[in-house]
């Protein structure tokens, strides 16, 4: 009888842990992550998977940067946003480990 009670208690712990993991994953997947470049005038926003969902380029950046430098700054902003998303995922995964 005691073994059954211990098994049921452990099962309840596992179910509760799975529920917390599911909630954390849902919260993480709804987040967006931002990366900035060119002194904050270029802003890239990605979803939790690192997919670019928005890109804002200030007119001053378009005016003062040549095409190559503008491309480099856009890439830098996107990479920073992707890195923020990856860091958040790593934090989530580390928090879920027993």
N, CA, C and O atoms as a GROMACS GRO file, in nm:
protein
  392
    1UNK      N    1   0.082  -0.119   0.000
    1UNK     CA    2   0.000   0.000   0.000
    1UNK      C    3   0.087   0.127   0.000
    1UNK      O    4   0.060   0.222  -0.072
    2UNK      N    5   0.191   0.125   0.081
    2UNK     CA    6   0.280   0.241   0.090
    2UNK      C    7   0.349   0.267  -0.045
    2UNK      O    8   0.366   0.382  -0.086
    3UNK      N    9   0.388   0.160  -0.112
    3UNK     CA   10   0.452   0.175  -0.243
    3UNK      C   11   0.358   0.240  -0.342
    3UNK      O   12   0.400   0.322  -0.424
    4UNK      N   13   0.232   0.205  -0.336
    4UNK     CA   14   0.133   0.263  -0.427
    4UNK      C   15   0.117   0.413  -0.399
    4UNK      O   16   0.109   0.493  -0.492
    5UNK      N   17   0.113   0.450  -0.274
    5UNK     CA   18   0.102   0.592  -0.237
    5UNK      C   19   0.224   0.670  -0.283
    5UNK      O   20   0.212   0.781  -0.334
    6UNK      N   21   0.342   0.611  -0.267
    6UNK     CA   22   0.465   0.678  -0.313
    6UNK      C   23   0.465   0.692  -0.464
    6UNK      O   24   0.506   0.796  -0.517
    7UNK      N   25   0.421   0.590  -0.533
    7UNK     CA   26   0.414   0.595  -0.679
    7UNK      C   27   0.314   0.702  -0.725
    7UNK      O   28   0.341   0.774  -0.820
    8UNK      N   29   0.202   0.710  -0.659
    8UNK     CA   30   0.102   0.812  -0.695
    8UNK      C   31   0.155   0.953  -0.667
    8UNK      O   32   0.132   1.044  -0.746
    9UNK      N   33   0.225   0.970  -0.556
    9UNK     CA   34   0.283   1.101  -0.524
    9UNK      C   35   0.387   1.140  -0.628
    9UNK      O   36   0.392   1.255  -0.672
   10UNK      N   37   0.469   1.045  -0.668
   10UNK     CA   38   0.571   1.072  -0.771
   10UNK      C   39   0.504   1.106  -0.904
   10UNK      O   40   0.548   1.197  -0.974
   11UNK      N   41   0.399   1.033  -0.938
   11UNK     CA   42   0.326   1.061  -1.061
   11UNK      C   43   0.269   1.202  -1.059
   11UNK      O   44   0.276   1.273  -1.160
   12UNK      N   45   0.213   1.244  -0.948
   12UNK     CA   46   0.159   1.379  -0.934
   12UNK      C   47   0.269   1.484  -0.951
   12UNK      O   48   0.246   1.588  -1.012
   13UNK      N   49   0.388   1.457  -0.898
   13UNK     CA   50   0.501   1.547  -0.914
   13UNK      C   51   0.540   1.558  -1.061
   13UNK      O   52   0.569   1.668  -1.110
   14UNK      N   53   0.542   1.446  -1.130
   14UNK     CA   54   0.577   1.445  -1.272
   14UNK      C   55   0.475   1.523  -1.354
   14UNK      O   56   0.512   1.601  -1.442
   15UNK      N   57   0.347   1.503  -1.325
   15UNK     CA   58   0.241   1.574  -1.397
   15UNK      C   59   0.252   1.724  -1.371
   15UNK      O   60   0.238   1.804  -1.464
   16UNK      N   61   0.276   1.763  -1.247
   16UNK     CA   62   0.290   1.905  -1.214
   16UNK      C   63   0.412   1.965  -1.283
   16UNK      O   64   0.406   2.077  -1.332
   17UNK      N   65   0.521   1.891  -1.288
   17UNK     CA   66   0.642   1.938  -1.356
   17UNK      C   67   0.617   1.955  -1.506
   17UNK      O   68   0.662   2.052  -1.566
   18UNK      N   69   0.548   1.860  -1.566
   18UNK     CA   70   0.516   1.869  -1.709
   18UNK      C   71   0.426   1.989  -1.736
   18UNK      O   72   0.443   2.056  -1.838
   19UNK      N   73   0.333   2.016  -1.648
   19UNK     CA   74   0.244   2.131  -1.664
   19UNK      C   75   0.325   2.262  -1.658
   19UNK      O   76   0.303   2.352  -1.739
   20UNK      N   77   0.416   2.271  -1.563
   20UNK     CA   78   0.501   2.391  -1.552
   20UNK      C   79   0.586   2.408  -1.677
   20UNK      O   80   0.603   2.520  -1.727
   21UNK      N   81   0.640   2.298  -1.729
   21UNK     CA   82   0.722   2.304  -1.850
   21UNK      C   83   0.640   2.350  -1.969
   21UNK      O   84   0.686   2.430  -2.050
   22UNK      N   85   0.520   2.300  -1.980
   22UNK     CA   86   0.431   2.340  -2.090
   22UNK      C   87   0.398   2.488  -2.081
   22UNK      O   88   0.398   2.558  -2.183
   23UNK      N   89   0.369   2.537  -1.963
   23UNK     CA   90   0.338   2.679  -1.944
   23UNK      C   91   0.459   2.766  -1.977
   23UNK      O   92   0.446   2.871  -2.041
   24UNK      N   93   0.577   2.724  -1.932
   24UNK     CA   94   0.699   2.800  -1.960
   24UNK      C   95   0.728   2.804  -2.110
   24UNK      O   96   0.765   2.908  -2.163
   25UNK      N   97   0.710   2.692  -2.177
   25UNK     CA   98   0.734   2.687  -2.322
   25UNK      C   99   0.634   2.774  -2.396
   25UNK      O  100   0.671   2.841  -2.492
   26UNK      N  101   0.509   2.774  -2.354
   26UNK     CA  102   0.408   2.858  -2.419
   26UNK      C  103   0.441   3.006  -2.399
   26UNK      O  104   0.427   3.086  -2.492
   27UNK      N  105   0.483   3.042  -2.280
   27UNK     CA  106   0.520   3.182  -2.252
   27UNK      C  107   0.640   3.222  -2.337
   27UNK      O  108   0.640   3.330  -2.396
   28UNK      N  109   0.741   3.136  -2.343
   28UNK     CA  110   0.860   3.165  -2.423
   28UNK      C  111   0.826   3.179  -2.571
   28UNK      O  112   0.875   3.270  -2.637
   29UNK      N  113   0.743   3.090  -2.622
   29UNK     CA  114   0.713   3.092  -2.766
   29UNK      C  115   0.634   3.214  -2.809
   29UNK      O  116   0.632   3.248  -2.927
   30UNK      N  117   0.568   3.281  -2.715
   30UNK     CA  118   0.492   3.401  -2.747
   30UNK      C  119   0.577   3.528  -2.742
   30UNK      O  120   0.532   3.635  -2.783
   31UNK      N  121   0.698   3.516  -2.693
   31UNK     CA  122   0.784   3.634  -2.678
   31UNK      C  123   0.845   3.678  -2.810
   31UNK      O  124   0.854   3.602  -2.906
   32UNK      N  125   0.887   3.805  -2.810
   32UNK     CA  126   0.962   3.859  -2.922
   32UNK      C  127   1.092   3.915  -2.867
   32UNK      O  128   1.099   3.956  -2.751
   33UNK      N  129   1.195   3.916  -2.951
   33UNK     CA  130   1.328   3.956  -2.909
   33UNK      C  131   1.381   4.064  -3.002
   33UNK      O  132   1.359   4.060  -3.123
   34UNK      N  133   1.450   4.160  -2.944
   34UNK     CA  134   1.492   4.278  -3.018
   34UNK      C  135   1.644   4.286  -3.021
   34UNK      O  136   1.711   4.259  -2.921
   35UNK      N  137   1.696   4.324  -3.137
   35UNK     CA  138   1.838   4.355  -3.153
   35UNK      C  139   1.850   4.492  -3.216
   35UNK      O  140   1.771   4.527  -3.303
   36UNK      N  141   1.948   4.568  -3.172
   36UNK     CA  142   1.965   4.706  -3.223
   36UNK      C  143   2.106   4.723  -3.279
   36UNK      O  144   2.201   4.659  -3.234
   37UNK      N  145   2.116   4.810  -3.379
   37UNK     CA  146   2.245   4.844  -3.438
   37UNK      C  147   2.241   4.990  -3.483
   37UNK      O  148   2.137   5.055  -3.476
   38UNK      N  149   2.355   5.039  -3.529
   38UNK     CA  150   2.369   5.178  -3.573
   38UNK      C  151   2.312   5.274  -3.468
   38UNK      O  152   2.224   5.356  -3.495
   39UNK      N  153   2.365   5.259  -3.346
   39UNK     CA  154   2.327   5.344  -3.233
   39UNK      C  155   2.176   5.340  -3.206
   39UNK      O  156   2.117   5.440  -3.165
   40UNK      N  157   2.116   5.225  -3.228
   40UNK     CA  158   1.974   5.206  -3.201
   40UNK      C  159   1.881   5.251  -3.312
   40UNK      O  160   1.759   5.244  -3.297
   41UNK      N  161   1.937   5.295  -3.422
   41UNK     CA  162   1.852   5.342  -3.532
   41UNK      C  163   1.802   5.228  -3.621
   41UNK      O  164   1.710   5.247  -3.701
   42UNK      N  165   1.861   5.111  -3.607
   42UNK     CA  166   1.814   4.993  -3.679
   42UNK      C  167   1.770   4.892  -3.574
   42UNK      O  168   1.848   4.853  -3.487
   43UNK      N  169   1.644   4.852  -3.581
   43UNK     CA  170   1.586   4.763  -3.481
   43UNK      C  171   1.526   4.642  -3.551
   43UNK      O  172   1.437   4.653  -3.635
   44UNK      N  173   1.577   4.524  -3.514
   44UNK     CA  174   1.525   4.398  -3.567
   44UNK      C  175   1.451   4.326  -3.456
   44UNK      O  176   1.498   4.319  -3.342
   45UNK      N  177   1.335   4.272  -3.489
   45UNK     CA  178   1.256   4.196  -3.393
   45UNK      C  179   1.234   4.057  -3.449
   45UNK      O  180   1.192   4.041  -3.564
   46UNK      N  181   1.264   3.956  -3.366
   46UNK     CA  182   1.241   3.818  -3.406
   46UNK      C  183   1.143   3.753  -3.311
   46UNK      O  184   1.118   3.803  -3.201
   47UNK      N  185   1.087   3.642  -3.355
   47UNK     CA  186   1.004   3.562  -3.264
   47UNK      C  187   1.096   3.469  -3.185
   47UNK      O  188   1.218   3.477  -3.197
   48UNK      N  189   1.039   3.383  -3.106
   48UNK     CA  190   1.117   3.295  -3.020
   48UNK      C  191   1.206   3.198  -3.098
   48UNK      O  192   1.307   3.152  -3.045
   49UNK      N  193   1.169   3.169  -3.220
   49UNK     CA  194   1.250   3.078  -3.302
   49UNK      C  195   1.359   3.150  -3.379
   49UNK      O  196   1.436   3.088  -3.452
   50UNK      N  197   1.366   3.283  -3.364
   50UNK     CA  198   1.468   3.361  -3.433
   50UNK      C  199   1.426   3.406  -3.572
   50UNK      O  200   1.510   3.454  -3.648
   51UNK      N  201   1.299   3.392  -3.605
   51UNK     CA  202   1.249   3.436  -3.736
   51UNK      C  203   1.222   3.586  -3.732
   51UNK      O  204   1.153   3.635  -3.642
   52UNK      N  205   1.276   3.659  -3.827
   52UNK     CA  206   1.258   3.803  -3.833
   52UNK      C  207   1.110   3.837  -3.856
   52UNK      O  208   1.050   3.791  -3.953
   53UNK      N  209   1.052   3.916  -3.765
   53UNK     CA  210   0.911   3.954  -3.778
   53UNK      C  211   0.894   4.103  -3.804
   53UNK      O  212   0.789   4.147  -3.851
   54UNK      N  213   0.998   4.180  -3.774
   54UNK     CA  214   0.989   4.324  -3.798
   54UNK      C  215   1.129   4.383  -3.810
   54UNK      O  216   1.221   4.340  -3.741
   55UNK      N  217   1.142   4.481  -3.898
   55UNK     CA  218   1.269   4.550  -3.915
   55UNK      C  219   1.239   4.698  -3.931
   55UNK      O  220   1.165   4.739  -4.021
   56UNK      N  221   1.296   4.779  -3.843
   56UNK     CA  222   1.279   4.923  -3.849
   56UNK      C  223   1.414   4.987  -3.882
   56UNK      O  224   1.514   4.960  -3.816
   57UNK      N  225   1.414   5.072  -3.984
   57UNK     CA  226   1.537   5.142  -4.022
   57UNK      C  227   1.507   5.291  -4.022
   57UNK      O  228   1.424   5.339  -4.099
   58UNK      N  229   1.574   5.361  -3.937
   58UNK     CA  230   1.556   5.506  -3.926
   58UNK      C  231   1.603   5.572  -4.055
   58UNK      O  232   1.702   5.528  -4.114
   59UNK      N  233   1.535   5.675  -4.100
   59UNK     CA  234   1.576   5.743  -4.223
   59UNK      C  235   1.721   5.793  -4.220
   59UNK      O  236   1.788   5.795  -4.323
   60UNK      N  237   1.769   5.831  -4.104
   60UNK     CA  238   1.907   5.878  -4.093
   60UNK      C  239   2.006   5.766  -4.129
   60UNK      O  240   2.108   5.792  -4.192
   61UNK      N  241   1.975   5.645  -4.090
   61UNK     CA  242   2.061   5.532  -4.125
   61UNK      C  243   2.062   5.510  -4.276
   61UNK      O  244   2.167   5.486  -4.335
   62UNK      N  245   1.947   5.520  -4.336
   62UNK     CA  246   1.940   5.503  -4.482
   62UNK      C  247   2.019   5.612  -4.554
   62UNK      O  248   2.079   5.587  -4.659
   63UNK      N  249   2.016   5.730  -4.497
   63UNK     CA  250   2.080   5.844  -4.563
   63UNK      C  251   2.232   5.842  -4.546
   63UNK      O  252   2.305   5.870  -4.642
   64UNK      N  253   2.279   5.811  -4.429
   64UNK     CA  254   2.422   5.827  -4.403
   64UNK      C  255   2.506   5.702  -4.428
   64UNK      O  256   2.628   5.711  -4.440
   65UNK      N  257   2.443   5.585  -4.438
   65UNK     CA  258   2.519   5.462  -4.459
   65UNK      C  259   2.511   5.419  -4.605
   65UNK      O  260   2.405   5.425  -4.667
   66UNK      N  261   2.625   5.376  -4.659
   66UNK     CA  262   2.620   5.321  -4.795
   66UNK      C  263   2.556   5.182  -4.789
   66UNK      O  264   2.530   5.130  -4.680
   67UNK      N  265   2.529   5.125  -4.904
   67UNK     CA  266   2.454   4.999  -4.909
   67UNK      C  267   2.522   4.887  -4.831
   67UNK      O  268   2.456   4.812  -4.759
   68UNK      N  269   2.652   4.875  -4.844
   68UNK     CA  270   2.724   4.768  -4.774
   68UNK      C  271   2.718   4.787  -4.623
   68UNK      O  272   2.691   4.692  -4.550
   69UNK      N  273   2.742   4.908  -4.577
   69UNK     CA  274   2.739   4.935  -4.432
   69UNK      C  275   2.597   4.918  -4.377
   69UNK      O  276   2.579   4.866  -4.267
   70UNK      N  277   2.497   4.961  -4.453
   70UNK     CA  278   2.358   4.944  -4.412
   70UNK      C  279   2.327   4.796  -4.397
   70UNK      O  280   2.264   4.754  -4.300
   71UNK      N  281   2.370   4.716  -4.495
   71UNK     CA  282   2.348   4.572  -4.488
   71UNK      C  283   2.418   4.511  -4.366
   71UNK      O  284   2.361   4.425  -4.299
   72UNK      N  285   2.540   4.556  -4.338
   72UNK     CA  286   2.612   4.506  -4.221
   72UNK      C  287   2.539   4.541  -4.091
   72UNK      O  288   2.531   4.458  -4.001
   73UNK      N  289   2.487   4.661  -4.082
   73UNK     CA  290   2.417   4.704  -3.960
   73UNK      C  291   2.284   4.630  -3.944
   73UNK      O  292   2.246   4.594  -3.833
   74UNK      N  293   2.214   4.609  -4.054
   74UNK     CA  294   2.089   4.531  -4.049
   74UNK      C  295   2.120   4.390  -4.002
   74UNK      O  296   2.051   4.336  -3.915
   75UNK      N  297   2.223   4.330  -4.059
   75UNK     CA  298   2.264   4.195  -4.019
   75UNK      C  299   2.300   4.191  -3.871
   75UNK      O  300   2.264   4.097  -3.801
   76UNK      N  301   2.372   4.291  -3.824
   76UNK     CA  302   2.411   4.295  -3.683
   76UNK      C  303   2.288   4.301  -3.592
   76UNK      O  304   2.284   4.234  -3.489
   77UNK      N  305   2.190   4.380  -3.629
   77UNK     CA  306   2.067   4.390  -3.548
   77UNK      C  307   1.992   4.257  -3.546
   77UNK      O  308   1.944   4.214  -3.442
   78UNK      N  309   1.983   4.193  -3.662
   78UNK     CA  310   1.913   4.064  -3.669
   78UNK      C  311   1.986   3.959  -3.587
   78UNK      O  312   1.924   3.883  -3.514
   79UNK      N  313   2.118   3.955  -3.597
   79UNK     CA  314   2.197   3.858  -3.521
   79UNK      C  315   2.178   3.880  -3.371
   79UNK      O  316   2.165   3.783  -3.297
   80UNK      N  317   2.176   4.004  -3.327
   80UNK     CA  318   2.156   4.032  -3.184
   80UNK      C  319   2.018   3.983  -3.138
   80UNK      O  320   2.006   3.928  -3.028
   81UNK      N  321   1.917   4.003  -3.219
   81UNK     CA  322   1.783   3.956  -3.184
   81UNK      C  323   1.780   3.803  -3.180
   81UNK      O  324   1.720   3.744  -3.090
   82UNK      N  325   1.844   3.739  -3.278
   82UNK     CA  326   1.850   3.593  -3.280
   82UNK      C  327   1.924   3.539  -3.158
   82UNK      O  328   1.885   3.438  -3.099
   83UNK      N  329   2.032   3.607  -3.120
   83UNK     CA  330   2.108   3.565  -3.003
   83UNK      C  331   2.026   3.579  -2.875
   83UNK      O  332   2.034   3.495  -2.786
   84UNK      N  333   1.947   3.685  -2.867
   84UNK     CA  334   1.860   3.703  -2.750
   84UNK      C  335   1.756   3.591  -2.743
   84UNK      O  336   1.726   3.541  -2.635
   85UNK      N  337   1.701   3.553  -2.857
   85UNK     CA  338   1.604   3.444  -2.861
   85UNK      C  339   1.670   3.313  -2.820
   85UNK      O  340   1.612   3.235  -2.744
   86UNK      N  341   1.790   3.288  -2.870
   86UNK     CA  342   1.861   3.164  -2.835
   86UNK      C  343   1.896   3.161  -2.687
   86UNK      O  344   1.886   3.056  -2.623
   87UNK      N  345   1.938   3.274  -2.632
   87UNK     CA  346   1.971   3.280  -2.489
   87UNK      C  347   1.848   3.254  -2.404
   87UNK      O  348   1.856   3.186  -2.302
   88UNK      N  349   1.735   3.308  -2.446
   88UNK     CA  350   1.611   3.284  -2.372
   88UNK      C  351   1.572   3.137  -2.378
   88UNK      O  352   1.524   3.080  -2.279
   89UNK      N  353   1.592   3.075  -2.494
   89UNK     CA  354   1.562   2.931  -2.507
   89UNK      C  355   1.653   2.850  -2.417
   89UNK      O  356   1.608   2.757  -2.350
   90UNK      N  357   1.782   2.884  -2.416
   90UNK     CA  358   1.876   2.813  -2.330
   90UNK      C  359   1.837   2.828  -2.182
   90UNK      O  360   1.844   2.732  -2.105
   91UNK      N  361   1.797   2.948  -2.145
   91UNK     CA  362   1.752   2.970  -2.007
   91UNK      C  363   1.630   2.888  -1.973
   91UNK      O  364   1.619   2.832  -1.864
   92UNK      N  365   1.538   2.881  -2.068
   92UNK     CA  366   1.418   2.799  -2.047
   92UNK      C  367   1.455   2.652  -2.031
   92UNK      O  368   1.408   2.585  -1.939
   93UNK      N  369   1.540   2.603  -2.120
   93UNK     CA  370   1.578   2.462  -2.114
   93UNK      C  371   1.654   2.430  -1.985
   93UNK      O  372   1.632   2.326  -1.924
   94UNK      N  373   1.743   2.519  -1.943
   94UNK     CA  374   1.817   2.496  -1.819
   94UNK      C  375   1.722   2.496  -1.700
   94UNK      O  376   1.742   2.421  -1.605
   95UNK      N  377   1.619   2.580  -1.705
   95UNK     CA  378   1.523   2.586  -1.596
   95UNK      C  379   1.434   2.462  -1.588
   95UNK      O  380   1.375   2.434  -1.483
   96UNK      N  381   1.423   2.390  -1.697
   96UNK     CA  382   1.338   2.271  -1.700
   96UNK      C  383   1.412   2.145  -1.659
   96UNK      O  384   1.351   2.042  -1.631
   97UNK      N  385   1.543   2.153  -1.656
   97UNK     CA  386   1.621   2.032  -1.619
   97UNK      C  387   1.606   2.007  -1.469
   97UNK      O  388   1.603   2.102  -1.390
   98UNK      N  389   1.597   1.881  -1.432
   98UNK     CA  390   1.584   1.848  -1.288
   98UNK      C  391   1.712   1.874  -1.211
   98UNK      O  392   1.716   1.851  -1.090
   0.00000   0.00000   0.00000
